[in-house]
PDB file of C-alpha atoms in Angstrom:
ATOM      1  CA  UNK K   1       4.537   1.144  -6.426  1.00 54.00           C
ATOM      2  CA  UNK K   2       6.895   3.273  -8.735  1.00 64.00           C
ATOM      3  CA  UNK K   3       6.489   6.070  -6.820  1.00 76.00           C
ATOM      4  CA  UNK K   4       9.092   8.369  -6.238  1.00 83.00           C
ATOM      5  CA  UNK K   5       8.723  11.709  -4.265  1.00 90.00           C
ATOM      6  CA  UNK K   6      11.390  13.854  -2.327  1.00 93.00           C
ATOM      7  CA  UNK K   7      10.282  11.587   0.525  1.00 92.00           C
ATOM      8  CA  UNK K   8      11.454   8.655  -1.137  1.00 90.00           C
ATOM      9  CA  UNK K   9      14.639  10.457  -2.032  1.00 95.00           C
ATOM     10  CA  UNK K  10      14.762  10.700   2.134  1.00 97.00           C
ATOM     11  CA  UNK K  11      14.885   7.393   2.276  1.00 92.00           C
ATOM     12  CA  UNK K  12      17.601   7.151  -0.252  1.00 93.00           C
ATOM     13  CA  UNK K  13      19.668   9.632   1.418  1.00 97.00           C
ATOM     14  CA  UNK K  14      19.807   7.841   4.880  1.00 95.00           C
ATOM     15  CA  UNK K  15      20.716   4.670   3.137  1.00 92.00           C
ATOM     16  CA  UNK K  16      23.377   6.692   1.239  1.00 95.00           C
ATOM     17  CA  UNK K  17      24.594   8.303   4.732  1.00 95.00           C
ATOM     18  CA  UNK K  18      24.438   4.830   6.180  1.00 93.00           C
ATOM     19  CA  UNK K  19      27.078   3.398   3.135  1.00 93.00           C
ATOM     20  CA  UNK K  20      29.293   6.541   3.853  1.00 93.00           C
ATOM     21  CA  UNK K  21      29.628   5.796   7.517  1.00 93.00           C
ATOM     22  CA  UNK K  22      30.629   2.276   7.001  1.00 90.00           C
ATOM     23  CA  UNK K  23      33.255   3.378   4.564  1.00 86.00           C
ATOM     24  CA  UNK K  24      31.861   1.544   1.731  1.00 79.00           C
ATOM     25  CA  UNK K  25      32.898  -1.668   3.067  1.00 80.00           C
ATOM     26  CA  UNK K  26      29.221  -2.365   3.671  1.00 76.00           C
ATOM     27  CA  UNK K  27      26.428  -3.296   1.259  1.00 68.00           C
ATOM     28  CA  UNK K  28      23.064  -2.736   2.549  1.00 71.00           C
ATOM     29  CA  UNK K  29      20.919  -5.142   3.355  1.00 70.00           C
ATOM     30  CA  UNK K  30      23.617  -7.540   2.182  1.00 71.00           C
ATOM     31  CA  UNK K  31      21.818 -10.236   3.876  1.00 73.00           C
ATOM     32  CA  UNK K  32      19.034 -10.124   1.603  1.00 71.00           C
ATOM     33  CA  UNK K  33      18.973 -10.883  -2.666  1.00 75.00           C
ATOM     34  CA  UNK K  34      18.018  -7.952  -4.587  1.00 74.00           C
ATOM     35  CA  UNK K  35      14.118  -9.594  -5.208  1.00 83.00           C
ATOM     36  CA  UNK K  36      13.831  -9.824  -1.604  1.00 76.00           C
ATOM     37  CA  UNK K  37      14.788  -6.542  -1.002  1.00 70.00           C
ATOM     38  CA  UNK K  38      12.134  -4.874  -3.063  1.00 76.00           C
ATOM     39  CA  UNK K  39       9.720  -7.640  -1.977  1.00 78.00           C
ATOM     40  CA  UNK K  40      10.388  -6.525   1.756  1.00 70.00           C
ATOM     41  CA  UNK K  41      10.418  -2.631   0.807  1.00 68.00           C
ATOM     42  CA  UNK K  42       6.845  -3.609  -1.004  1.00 71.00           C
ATOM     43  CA  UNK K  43       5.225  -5.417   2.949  1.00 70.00           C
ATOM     44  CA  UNK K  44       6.313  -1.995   3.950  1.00 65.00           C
ATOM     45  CA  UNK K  45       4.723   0.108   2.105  1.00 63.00           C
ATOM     46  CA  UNK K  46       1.938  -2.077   1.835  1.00 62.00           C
ATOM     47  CA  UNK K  47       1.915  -2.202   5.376  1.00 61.00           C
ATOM     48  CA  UNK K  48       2.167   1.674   5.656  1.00 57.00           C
ATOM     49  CA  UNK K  49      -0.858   1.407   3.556  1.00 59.00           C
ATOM     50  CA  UNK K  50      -2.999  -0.351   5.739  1.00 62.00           C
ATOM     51  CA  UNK K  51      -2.165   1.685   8.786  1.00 55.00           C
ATOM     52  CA  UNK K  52      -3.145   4.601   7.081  1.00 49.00           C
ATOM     53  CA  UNK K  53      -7.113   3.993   7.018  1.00 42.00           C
ATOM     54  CA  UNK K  54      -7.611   6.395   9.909  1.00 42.00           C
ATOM     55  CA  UNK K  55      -7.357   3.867  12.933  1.00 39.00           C
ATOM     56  CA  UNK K  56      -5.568   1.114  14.314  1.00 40.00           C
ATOM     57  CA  UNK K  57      -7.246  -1.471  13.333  1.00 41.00           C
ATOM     58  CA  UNK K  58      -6.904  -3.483   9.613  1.00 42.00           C
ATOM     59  CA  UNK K  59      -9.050  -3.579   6.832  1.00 41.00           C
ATOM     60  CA  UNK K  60      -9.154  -6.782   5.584  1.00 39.00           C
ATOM     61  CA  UNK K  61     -10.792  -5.789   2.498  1.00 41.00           C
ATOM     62  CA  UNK K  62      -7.628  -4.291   1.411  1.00 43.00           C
ATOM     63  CA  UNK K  63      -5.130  -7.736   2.216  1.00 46.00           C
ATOM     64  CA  UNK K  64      -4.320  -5.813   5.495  1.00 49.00           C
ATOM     65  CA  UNK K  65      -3.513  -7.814   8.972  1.00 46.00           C
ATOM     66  CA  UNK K  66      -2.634  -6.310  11.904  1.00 40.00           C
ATOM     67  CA  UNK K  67       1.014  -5.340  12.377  1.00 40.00           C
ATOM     68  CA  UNK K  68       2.986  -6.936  15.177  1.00 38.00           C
ATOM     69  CA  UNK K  69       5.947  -5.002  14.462  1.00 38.00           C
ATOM     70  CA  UNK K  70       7.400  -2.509  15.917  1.00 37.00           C
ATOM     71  CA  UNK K  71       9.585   0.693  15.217  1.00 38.00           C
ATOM     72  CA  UNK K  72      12.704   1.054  16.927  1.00 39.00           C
ATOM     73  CA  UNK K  73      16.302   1.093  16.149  1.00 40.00           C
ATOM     74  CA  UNK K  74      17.469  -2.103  14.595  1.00 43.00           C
ATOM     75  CA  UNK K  75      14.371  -4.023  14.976  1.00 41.00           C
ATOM     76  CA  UNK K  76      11.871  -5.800  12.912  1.00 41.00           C
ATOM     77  CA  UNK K  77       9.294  -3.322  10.751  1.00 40.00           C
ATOM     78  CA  UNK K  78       6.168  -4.804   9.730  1.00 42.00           C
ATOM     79  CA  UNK K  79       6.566  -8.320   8.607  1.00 45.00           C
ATOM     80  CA  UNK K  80      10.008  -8.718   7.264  1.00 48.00           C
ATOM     81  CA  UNK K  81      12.004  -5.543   6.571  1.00 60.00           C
ATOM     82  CA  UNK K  82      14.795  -4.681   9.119  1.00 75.00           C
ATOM     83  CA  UNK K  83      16.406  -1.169   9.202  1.00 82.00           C
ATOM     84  CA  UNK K  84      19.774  -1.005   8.964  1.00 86.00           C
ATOM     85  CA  UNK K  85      22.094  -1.457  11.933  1.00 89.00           C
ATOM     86  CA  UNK K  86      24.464   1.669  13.148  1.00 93.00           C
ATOM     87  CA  UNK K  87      27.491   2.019  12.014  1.00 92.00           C
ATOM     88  CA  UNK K  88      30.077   2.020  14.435  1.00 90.00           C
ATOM     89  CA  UNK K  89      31.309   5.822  12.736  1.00 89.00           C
ATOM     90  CA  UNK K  90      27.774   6.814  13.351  1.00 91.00           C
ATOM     91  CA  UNK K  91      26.869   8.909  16.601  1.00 92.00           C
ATOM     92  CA  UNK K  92      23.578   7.794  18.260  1.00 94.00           C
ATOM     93  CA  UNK K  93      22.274  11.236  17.249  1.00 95.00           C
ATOM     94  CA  UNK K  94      22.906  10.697  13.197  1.00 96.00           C
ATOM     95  CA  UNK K  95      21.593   7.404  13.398  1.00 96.00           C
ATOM     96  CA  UNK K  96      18.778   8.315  14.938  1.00 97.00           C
ATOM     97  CA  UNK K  97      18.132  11.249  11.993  1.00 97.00           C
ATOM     98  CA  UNK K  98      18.398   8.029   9.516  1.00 96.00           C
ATOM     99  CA  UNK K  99      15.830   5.790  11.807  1.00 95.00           C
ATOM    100  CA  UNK K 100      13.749   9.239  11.194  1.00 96.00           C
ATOM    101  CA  UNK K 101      14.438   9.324   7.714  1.00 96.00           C
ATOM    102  CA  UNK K 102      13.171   5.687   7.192  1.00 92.00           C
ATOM    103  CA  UNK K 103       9.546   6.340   8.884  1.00 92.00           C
ATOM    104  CA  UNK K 104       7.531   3.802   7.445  1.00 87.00           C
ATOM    105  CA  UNK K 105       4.755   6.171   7.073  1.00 89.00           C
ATOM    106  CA  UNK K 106       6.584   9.189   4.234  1.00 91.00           C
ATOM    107  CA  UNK K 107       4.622  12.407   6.334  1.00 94.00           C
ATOM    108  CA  UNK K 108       6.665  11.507   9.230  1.00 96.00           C
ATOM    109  CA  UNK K 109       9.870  11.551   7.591  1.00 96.00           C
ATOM    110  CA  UNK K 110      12.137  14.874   7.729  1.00 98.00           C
ATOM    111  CA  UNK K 111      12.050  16.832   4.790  1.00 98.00           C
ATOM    112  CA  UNK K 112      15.785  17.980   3.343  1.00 98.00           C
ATOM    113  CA  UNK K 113      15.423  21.517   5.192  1.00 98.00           C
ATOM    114  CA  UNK K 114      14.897  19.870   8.308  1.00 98.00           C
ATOM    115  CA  UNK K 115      17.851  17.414   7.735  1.00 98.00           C
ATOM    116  CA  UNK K 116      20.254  20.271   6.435  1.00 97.00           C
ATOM    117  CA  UNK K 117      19.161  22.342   9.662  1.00 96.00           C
ATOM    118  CA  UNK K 118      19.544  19.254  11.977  1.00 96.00           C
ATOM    119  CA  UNK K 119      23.131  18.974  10.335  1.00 94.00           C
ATOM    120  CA  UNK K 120      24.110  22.381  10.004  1.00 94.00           C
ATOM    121  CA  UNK K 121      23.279  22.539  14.188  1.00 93.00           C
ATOM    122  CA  UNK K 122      25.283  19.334  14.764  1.00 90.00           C
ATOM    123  CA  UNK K 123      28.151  20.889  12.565  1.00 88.00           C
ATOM    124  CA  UNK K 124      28.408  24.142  14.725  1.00 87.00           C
ATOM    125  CA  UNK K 125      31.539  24.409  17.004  1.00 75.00           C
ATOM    126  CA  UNK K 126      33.246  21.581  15.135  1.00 77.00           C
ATOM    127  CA  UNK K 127      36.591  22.181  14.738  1.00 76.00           C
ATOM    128  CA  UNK K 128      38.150  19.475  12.659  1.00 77.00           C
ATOM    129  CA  UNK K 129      41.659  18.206  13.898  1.00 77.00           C
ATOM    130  CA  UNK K 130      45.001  18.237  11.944  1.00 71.00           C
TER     131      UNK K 130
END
């Protein structure tokens, strides 16, 4: 929809995370061409749309259907759009900040605070080796 807020920029900083921790050798969503990456990013918002009416149930007036997907780590979102796996650098507790960070619905997503304050705790006591 063109439109970018610091809770898109959440999103963008998980995938971002997610490229670091696979060294670069990674491309996400490599399986996927560049149209049908924006065209799966679209059935989620769209679908983020139509779960947003207030209850569970579609509103076909708005080219909703009901959502058999479900959230999860690795698994299928809405129609078509898989999150990204984990990296094998990644500890289950950063991977599950990015799975936060790519909340279909942009409310639940962390904001940066929360993220710096979720890193800053995992950081303390870490003693790098030499």
């Amino acid at each position: 929809q063109g439109k970018y807020t610091t809770k898109s920029d959440v999103w963008a900083f998980a995938v971002t995370l997610w490229e670091i921790l696979n060294l670069g050798r990674r491309v996400p969503y490599e399986h996927l061409s560049d149209e049908e990456v924006v065209q799966s990013l679209r059935q989620l918002h769209h679908a983020a749309d139509c779960g947003s009416h207030g209850s569970s149930n579609a509103n076909p007036e708005d080219g909703c259907k009901e959502d058999s997907g479900g959230g999860g780590g690795g698994g299928n979102v809405g129609n078509n759009f898989d999150y990204l796996p984990r990296p094998t650098a990644s500890s289950k507790d950063i991977y599950d900040l990015m799975l936060e960070c790519w909340r279909r619905e942009e409310n639940e997503r962390p904001t940066f605070r929360e993220i710096s304050l979720f890193l800053q705790r995992k950081n303390l006591g870490y003693a790098p080796t030499s």
